[in-house]
Each structure stands twice: as C-alpha cells, then as structure tokens.
C-alpha cells in the first residue's frame, strides 16, 4: 500500500510541475467532496481538456472504520452558452480498507467510472462540481457499487 501511495503522490507532483489547462479556467483545485463518502479532493490539469483528481475518503460510524484513496482521469467538455460550466467523464481506480470492530479488516481494490458537472466562478477562486462515481470492486470479493453522488467545493489556484 505504501508503494501505491508513493506512486500516486509522485504522479500528482509530476503533473503539477509539467502541465497546463486550457479547457478549464483553473489549473489546480483543493477542497472537499461531500456525499456518502466525505473526503478531500485535489484536481490538477494534465492537458488542454483533461484533469487528474485524487480523492481521499474516510468514514467512521458504529464501530466501522473506512478509508479509501481514489485516482480519476477526467476528460472535460465545455457546455455551450454557459461560461465556466463543463461536463466531464472518465475512469480510474481506488484502494481502500474497511475495519469492523472485533473483526479482521479487508483491503480492497476497485475500478471506477466518473460522470459529472464542473463550474468555476468567474472572478472568484471557487470551483463546484457534482459527480457520480460508480465502482466495480475487484478484491476481496467482486461486486458492483452503484456509486456515490458527491458535491465538490474547492479553492482554485
């Protein structure tokens, strides 16, 4: 797990140092993502119409502790007549762990899709997004999760 985390961090730093964004009106964004999985979200531009999003989710409730790291490649398309508004789609992967009090924990891997809307306020460093992220869990048991709908609120820079 440490190797995967190191690889994702190095990829994000490389992307920060070598990319520019032309389809979106911001290069980087950092903030929160709120839905059934609350967490921290970071987006960075990869090329003229694509971004990398990293989401760190966490949840603790009734003796169940959950943590997940998701990396998504997102392709952005402007919506005509609506400056600052884009729709996006893409895919990625997630790795996570769940621990139930009194039982052994599980580490799992998943393949993710993403479909959403992204809006950058003109003249303000604020970005909002609303997206859907369905997941095909690969390990320890294969199953499909219909997805999490989340609202992202980020500071752009």
PDB file of C-alpha atoms in Angstrom:
ATOM      1  CA  UNK A   1       0.000   0.000   0.000  1.00  0.00           C
ATOM      2  CA  UNK A   2       2.921   2.347   0.721  1.00  0.00           C
ATOM      3  CA  UNK A   3       4.265   1.768  -2.804  1.00  0.00           C
ATOM      4  CA  UNK A   4       0.917   2.647  -4.401  1.00  0.00           C
ATOM      5  CA  UNK A   5       0.587   5.778  -2.276  1.00  0.00           C
ATOM      6  CA  UNK A   6       4.142   6.839  -3.220  1.00  0.00           C
ATOM      7  CA  UNK A   7       3.436   6.266  -6.926  1.00  0.00           C
ATOM      8  CA  UNK A   8       0.216   8.315  -6.780  1.00  0.00           C
ATOM      9  CA  UNK A   9       1.957  11.170  -4.938  1.00  0.00           C
ATOM     10  CA  UNK A  10       4.841  11.227  -7.423  1.00  0.00           C
ATOM     11  CA  UNK A  11       2.386  11.211 -10.343  1.00  0.00           C
ATOM     12  CA  UNK A  12       0.489  14.146  -8.857  1.00  0.00           C
ATOM     13  CA  UNK A  13       3.683  16.153  -8.275  1.00  0.00           C
ATOM     14  CA  UNK A  14       4.881  15.434 -11.822  1.00  0.00           C
ATOM     15  CA  UNK A  15       1.510  16.542 -13.185  1.00  0.00           C
ATOM     16  CA  UNK A  16       1.668  19.750 -11.140  1.00  0.00           C
ATOM     17  CA  UNK A  17       5.101  20.610 -12.471  1.00  0.00           C
ATOM     18  CA  UNK A  18       4.565  19.837 -16.152  1.00  0.00           C
ATOM     19  CA  UNK A  19       1.006  20.604 -17.183  1.00  0.00           C
ATOM     20  CA  UNK A  20      -1.311  23.363 -18.227  1.00  0.00           C
ATOM     21  CA  UNK A  21      -5.066  23.508 -18.691  1.00  0.00           C
ATOM     22  CA  UNK A  22      -6.865  25.361 -21.466  1.00  0.00           C
ATOM     23  CA  UNK A  23     -10.425  23.957 -21.415  1.00  0.00           C
ATOM     24  CA  UNK A  24     -10.910  24.727 -17.741  1.00  0.00           C
ATOM     25  CA  UNK A  25     -10.381  28.177 -16.272  1.00  0.00           C
ATOM     26  CA  UNK A  26      -8.133  26.876 -13.469  1.00  0.00           C
ATOM     27  CA  UNK A  27      -5.045  24.706 -13.196  1.00  0.00           C
ATOM     28  CA  UNK A  28      -5.354  23.250  -9.666  1.00  0.00           C
ATOM     29  CA  UNK A  29      -8.121  22.942  -7.091  1.00  0.00           C
ATOM     30  CA  UNK A  30      -8.123  21.722  -3.494  1.00  0.00           C
ATOM     31  CA  UNK A  31     -11.119  21.241  -1.219  1.00  0.00           C
ATOM     32  CA  UNK A  32     -13.740  18.816  -0.006  1.00  0.00           C
ATOM     33  CA  UNK A  33     -16.058  16.295  -1.588  1.00  0.00           C
ATOM     34  CA  UNK A  34     -19.310  15.666   0.242  1.00  0.00           C
ATOM     35  CA  UNK A  35     -21.629  12.710  -0.284  1.00  0.00           C
ATOM     36  CA  UNK A  36     -21.998   9.276   1.239  1.00  0.00           C
ATOM     37  CA  UNK A  37     -18.182   9.273   1.269  1.00  0.00           C
ATOM     38  CA  UNK A  38     -16.859  12.574   2.637  1.00  0.00           C
ATOM     39  CA  UNK A  39     -13.275  13.413   1.861  1.00  0.00           C
ATOM     40  CA  UNK A  40     -10.557  15.639   0.500  1.00  0.00           C
ATOM     41  CA  UNK A  41     -10.340  16.332  -3.234  1.00  0.00           C
ATOM     42  CA  UNK A  42      -7.410  17.623  -5.301  1.00  0.00           C
ATOM     43  CA  UNK A  43      -7.592  18.280  -9.052  1.00  0.00           C
ATOM     44  CA  UNK A  44      -4.743  19.195 -11.378  1.00  0.00           C
ATOM     45  CA  UNK A  45      -4.634  19.809 -15.116  1.00  0.00           C
ATOM     46  CA  UNK A  46      -2.947  17.275 -17.378  1.00  0.00           C
ATOM     47  CA  UNK A  47      -3.555  18.806 -20.819  1.00  0.00           C
ATOM     48  CA  UNK A  48      -5.998  21.098 -22.625  1.00  0.00           C
ATOM     49  CA  UNK A  49      -9.097  19.081 -21.703  1.00  0.00           C
ATOM     50  CA  UNK A  50      -8.122  16.559 -19.019  1.00  0.00           C
ATOM     51  CA  UNK A  51      -7.524  16.594 -15.279  1.00  0.00           C
ATOM     52  CA  UNK A  52      -6.322  14.167 -12.633  1.00  0.00           C
ATOM     53  CA  UNK A  53      -8.437  14.060  -9.478  1.00  0.00           C
ATOM     54  CA  UNK A  54      -7.289  12.439  -6.255  1.00  0.00           C
ATOM     55  CA  UNK A  55      -9.909  11.835  -3.572  1.00  0.00           C
ATOM     56  CA  UNK A  56      -9.141  10.691  -0.046  1.00  0.00           C
ATOM     57  CA  UNK A  57     -12.317   9.378   1.626  1.00  0.00           C
ATOM     58  CA  UNK A  58     -12.863   8.434   5.230  1.00  0.00           C
ATOM     59  CA  UNK A  59     -15.760   7.380   7.385  1.00  0.00           C
ATOM     60  CA  UNK A  60     -16.150   6.091  10.934  1.00  0.00           C
ATOM     61  CA  UNK A  61     -19.518   5.062  12.290  1.00  0.00           C
ATOM     62  CA  UNK A  62     -20.844   2.458  14.743  1.00  0.00           C
ATOM     63  CA  UNK A  63     -17.600   0.520  15.022  1.00  0.00           C
ATOM     64  CA  UNK A  64     -16.841   0.565  11.292  1.00  0.00           C
ATOM     65  CA  UNK A  65     -13.748   2.454  10.074  1.00  0.00           C
ATOM     66  CA  UNK A  66     -13.290   3.042   6.377  1.00  0.00           C
ATOM     67  CA  UNK A  67     -10.575   4.785   4.344  1.00  0.00           C
ATOM     68  CA  UNK A  68     -10.140   4.949   0.554  1.00  0.00           C
ATOM     69  CA  UNK A  69      -7.860   6.665  -1.972  1.00  0.00           C
ATOM     70  CA  UNK A  70      -9.255   7.164  -5.492  1.00  0.00           C
ATOM     71  CA  UNK A  71      -7.437   8.434  -8.582  1.00  0.00           C
ATOM     72  CA  UNK A  72      -9.514   9.544 -11.588  1.00  0.00           C
ATOM     73  CA  UNK A  73      -8.598  10.650 -15.109  1.00  0.00           C
ATOM     74  CA  UNK A  74     -11.286  13.122 -16.217  1.00  0.00           C
ATOM     75  CA  UNK A  75     -11.958  14.466 -19.730  1.00  0.00           C
ATOM     76  CA  UNK A  76     -13.630  17.917 -19.781  1.00  0.00           C
ATOM     77  CA  UNK A  77     -16.013  19.323 -22.395  1.00  0.00           C
ATOM     78  CA  UNK A  78     -17.443  22.860 -22.255  1.00  0.00           C
ATOM     79  CA  UNK A  79     -21.201  23.360 -22.274  1.00  0.00           C
ATOM     80  CA  UNK A  80     -22.053  25.929 -24.963  1.00  0.00           C
ATOM     81  CA  UNK A  81     -23.662  29.136 -23.761  1.00  0.00           C
ATOM     82  CA  UNK A  82     -22.627  28.546 -20.136  1.00  0.00           C
ATOM     83  CA  UNK A  83     -19.189  30.082 -19.485  1.00  0.00           C
ATOM     84  CA  UNK A  84     -17.284  28.273 -16.748  1.00  0.00           C
ATOM     85  CA  UNK A  85     -19.507  25.163 -16.922  1.00  0.00           C
ATOM     86  CA  UNK A  86     -18.074  21.859 -18.180  1.00  0.00           C
ATOM     87  CA  UNK A  87     -19.288  18.284 -18.175  1.00  0.00           C
ATOM     88  CA  UNK A  88     -16.766  15.521 -17.691  1.00  0.00           C
ATOM     89  CA  UNK A  89     -16.347  11.767 -17.793  1.00  0.00           C
ATOM     90  CA  UNK A  90     -13.526   9.384 -17.077  1.00  0.00           C
ATOM     91  CA  UNK A  91     -12.262   6.473 -15.090  1.00  0.00           C
ATOM     92  CA  UNK A  92      -9.722   5.392 -12.559  1.00  0.00           C
ATOM     93  CA  UNK A  93      -9.001   3.115  -9.643  1.00  0.00           C
ATOM     94  CA  UNK A  94      -9.367   3.018  -5.898  1.00  0.00           C
ATOM     95  CA  UNK A  95      -7.723   1.232  -2.996  1.00  0.00           C
ATOM     96  CA  UNK A  96      -9.245   1.123   0.434  1.00  0.00           C
ATOM     97  CA  UNK A  97      -9.579  -0.588   3.752  1.00  0.00           C
ATOM     98  CA  UNK A  98     -12.539  -1.324   5.994  1.00  0.00           C
ATOM     99  CA  UNK A  99     -12.277  -2.456   9.603  1.00  0.00           C
ATOM    100  CA  UNK A 100     -15.241  -3.600  11.683  1.00  0.00           C
ATOM    101  CA  UNK A 101     -14.724  -3.571  15.436  1.00  0.00           C
ATOM    102  CA  UNK A 102     -13.997  -7.118  16.621  1.00  0.00           C
ATOM    103  CA  UNK A 103     -13.194  -8.472  13.127  1.00  0.00           C
ATOM    104  CA  UNK A 104     -10.182  -8.507  10.834  1.00  0.00           C
ATOM    105  CA  UNK A 105     -10.031  -5.709   8.278  1.00  0.00           C
ATOM    106  CA  UNK A 106     -10.122  -6.059   4.497  1.00  0.00           C
ATOM    107  CA  UNK A 107      -8.112  -4.252   1.854  1.00  0.00           C
ATOM    108  CA  UNK A 108      -9.900  -3.860  -1.459  1.00  0.00           C
ATOM    109  CA  UNK A 109      -9.232  -2.634  -4.983  1.00  0.00           C
ATOM    110  CA  UNK A 110     -11.780  -1.156  -7.356  1.00  0.00           C
ATOM    111  CA  UNK A 111     -12.218   0.199 -10.862  1.00  0.00           C
ATOM    112  CA  UNK A 112     -14.152   3.474 -11.011  1.00  0.00           C
ATOM    113  CA  UNK A 113     -16.047   5.485 -13.578  1.00  0.00           C
ATOM    114  CA  UNK A 114     -16.980   9.152 -13.212  1.00  0.00           C
ATOM    115  CA  UNK A 115     -19.580  11.430 -14.814  1.00  0.00           C
ATOM    116  CA  UNK A 116     -20.139  14.987 -13.652  1.00  0.00           C
ATOM    117  CA  UNK A 117     -20.545  18.739 -13.999  1.00  0.00           C
ATOM    118  CA  UNK A 118     -17.848  21.270 -13.063  1.00  0.00           C
ATOM    119  CA  UNK A 119     -18.326  25.025 -12.595  1.00  0.00           C
ATOM    120  CA  UNK A 120     -15.680  27.691 -11.957  1.00  0.00           C
ATOM    121  CA  UNK A 121     -16.985  31.054 -10.725  1.00  0.00           C
ATOM    122  CA  UNK A 122     -15.653  33.921 -12.856  1.00  0.00           C
ATOM    123  CA  UNK A 123     -13.545  36.322 -10.783  1.00  0.00           C
ATOM    124  CA  UNK A 124     -13.564  34.121  -7.674  1.00  0.00           C
ATOM    125  CA  UNK A 125     -11.207  31.245  -6.744  1.00  0.00           C
ATOM    126  CA  UNK A 126     -14.112  28.839  -6.160  1.00  0.00           C
ATOM    127  CA  UNK A 127     -14.958  25.663  -8.083  1.00  0.00           C
ATOM    128  CA  UNK A 128     -18.028  23.461  -7.622  1.00  0.00           C
ATOM    129  CA  UNK A 129     -18.629  20.020  -9.041  1.00  0.00           C
ATOM    130  CA  UNK A 130     -21.403  17.465  -8.872  1.00  0.00           C
ATOM    131  CA  UNK A 131     -20.493  13.949  -9.948  1.00  0.00           C
ATOM    132  CA  UNK A 132     -21.364  10.287  -9.856  1.00  0.00           C
ATOM    133  CA  UNK A 133     -18.657   7.663  -9.236  1.00  0.00           C
ATOM    134  CA  UNK A 134     -19.787   4.017  -9.684  1.00  0.00           C
ATOM    135  CA  UNK A 135     -17.325   1.315  -8.592  1.00  0.00           C
ATOM    136  CA  UNK A 136     -16.589  -2.262  -9.606  1.00  0.00           C
ATOM    137  CA  UNK A 137     -14.880  -3.764  -6.568  1.00  0.00           C
ATOM    138  CA  UNK A 138     -12.335  -6.352  -7.679  1.00  0.00           C
ATOM    139  CA  UNK A 139     -10.979  -7.691  -4.377  1.00  0.00           C
ATOM    140  CA  UNK A 140     -11.561  -9.304  -1.894  1.00  0.00           C
ATOM    141  CA  UNK A 141     -14.985 -10.104  -3.427  1.00  0.00           C
ATOM    142  CA  UNK A 142     -16.141  -8.905  -6.834  1.00  0.00           C
ATOM    143  CA  UNK A 143     -19.236  -6.726  -6.655  1.00  0.00           C
ATOM    144  CA  UNK A 144     -20.680  -3.565  -8.170  1.00  0.00           C
ATOM    145  CA  UNK A 145     -21.483  -0.461  -6.151  1.00  0.00           C
ATOM    146  CA  UNK A 146     -23.954   1.814  -7.962  1.00  0.00           C
ATOM    147  CA  UNK A 147     -21.961   4.806  -6.968  1.00  0.00           C
ATOM    148  CA  UNK A 148     -21.608   7.801  -4.827  1.00  0.00           C
ATOM    149  CA  UNK A 149     -23.082  11.148  -5.827  1.00  0.00           C
ATOM    150  CA  UNK A 150     -20.956  13.923  -4.387  1.00  0.00           C
ATOM    151  CA  UNK A 151     -20.664  17.699  -4.279  1.00  0.00           C
ATOM    152  CA  UNK A 152     -17.149  19.088  -4.558  1.00  0.00           C
ATOM    153  CA  UNK A 153     -16.285  22.534  -3.182  1.00  0.00           C
ATOM    154  CA  UNK A 154     -12.718  23.629  -3.939  1.00  0.00           C
ATOM    155  CA  UNK A 155     -10.338  26.593  -3.812  1.00  0.00           C
ATOM    156  CA  UNK A 156      -8.652  27.090  -7.206  1.00  0.00           C
ATOM    157  CA  UNK A 157      -5.072  28.210  -7.828  1.00  0.00           C
TER     158      UNK A 157
END
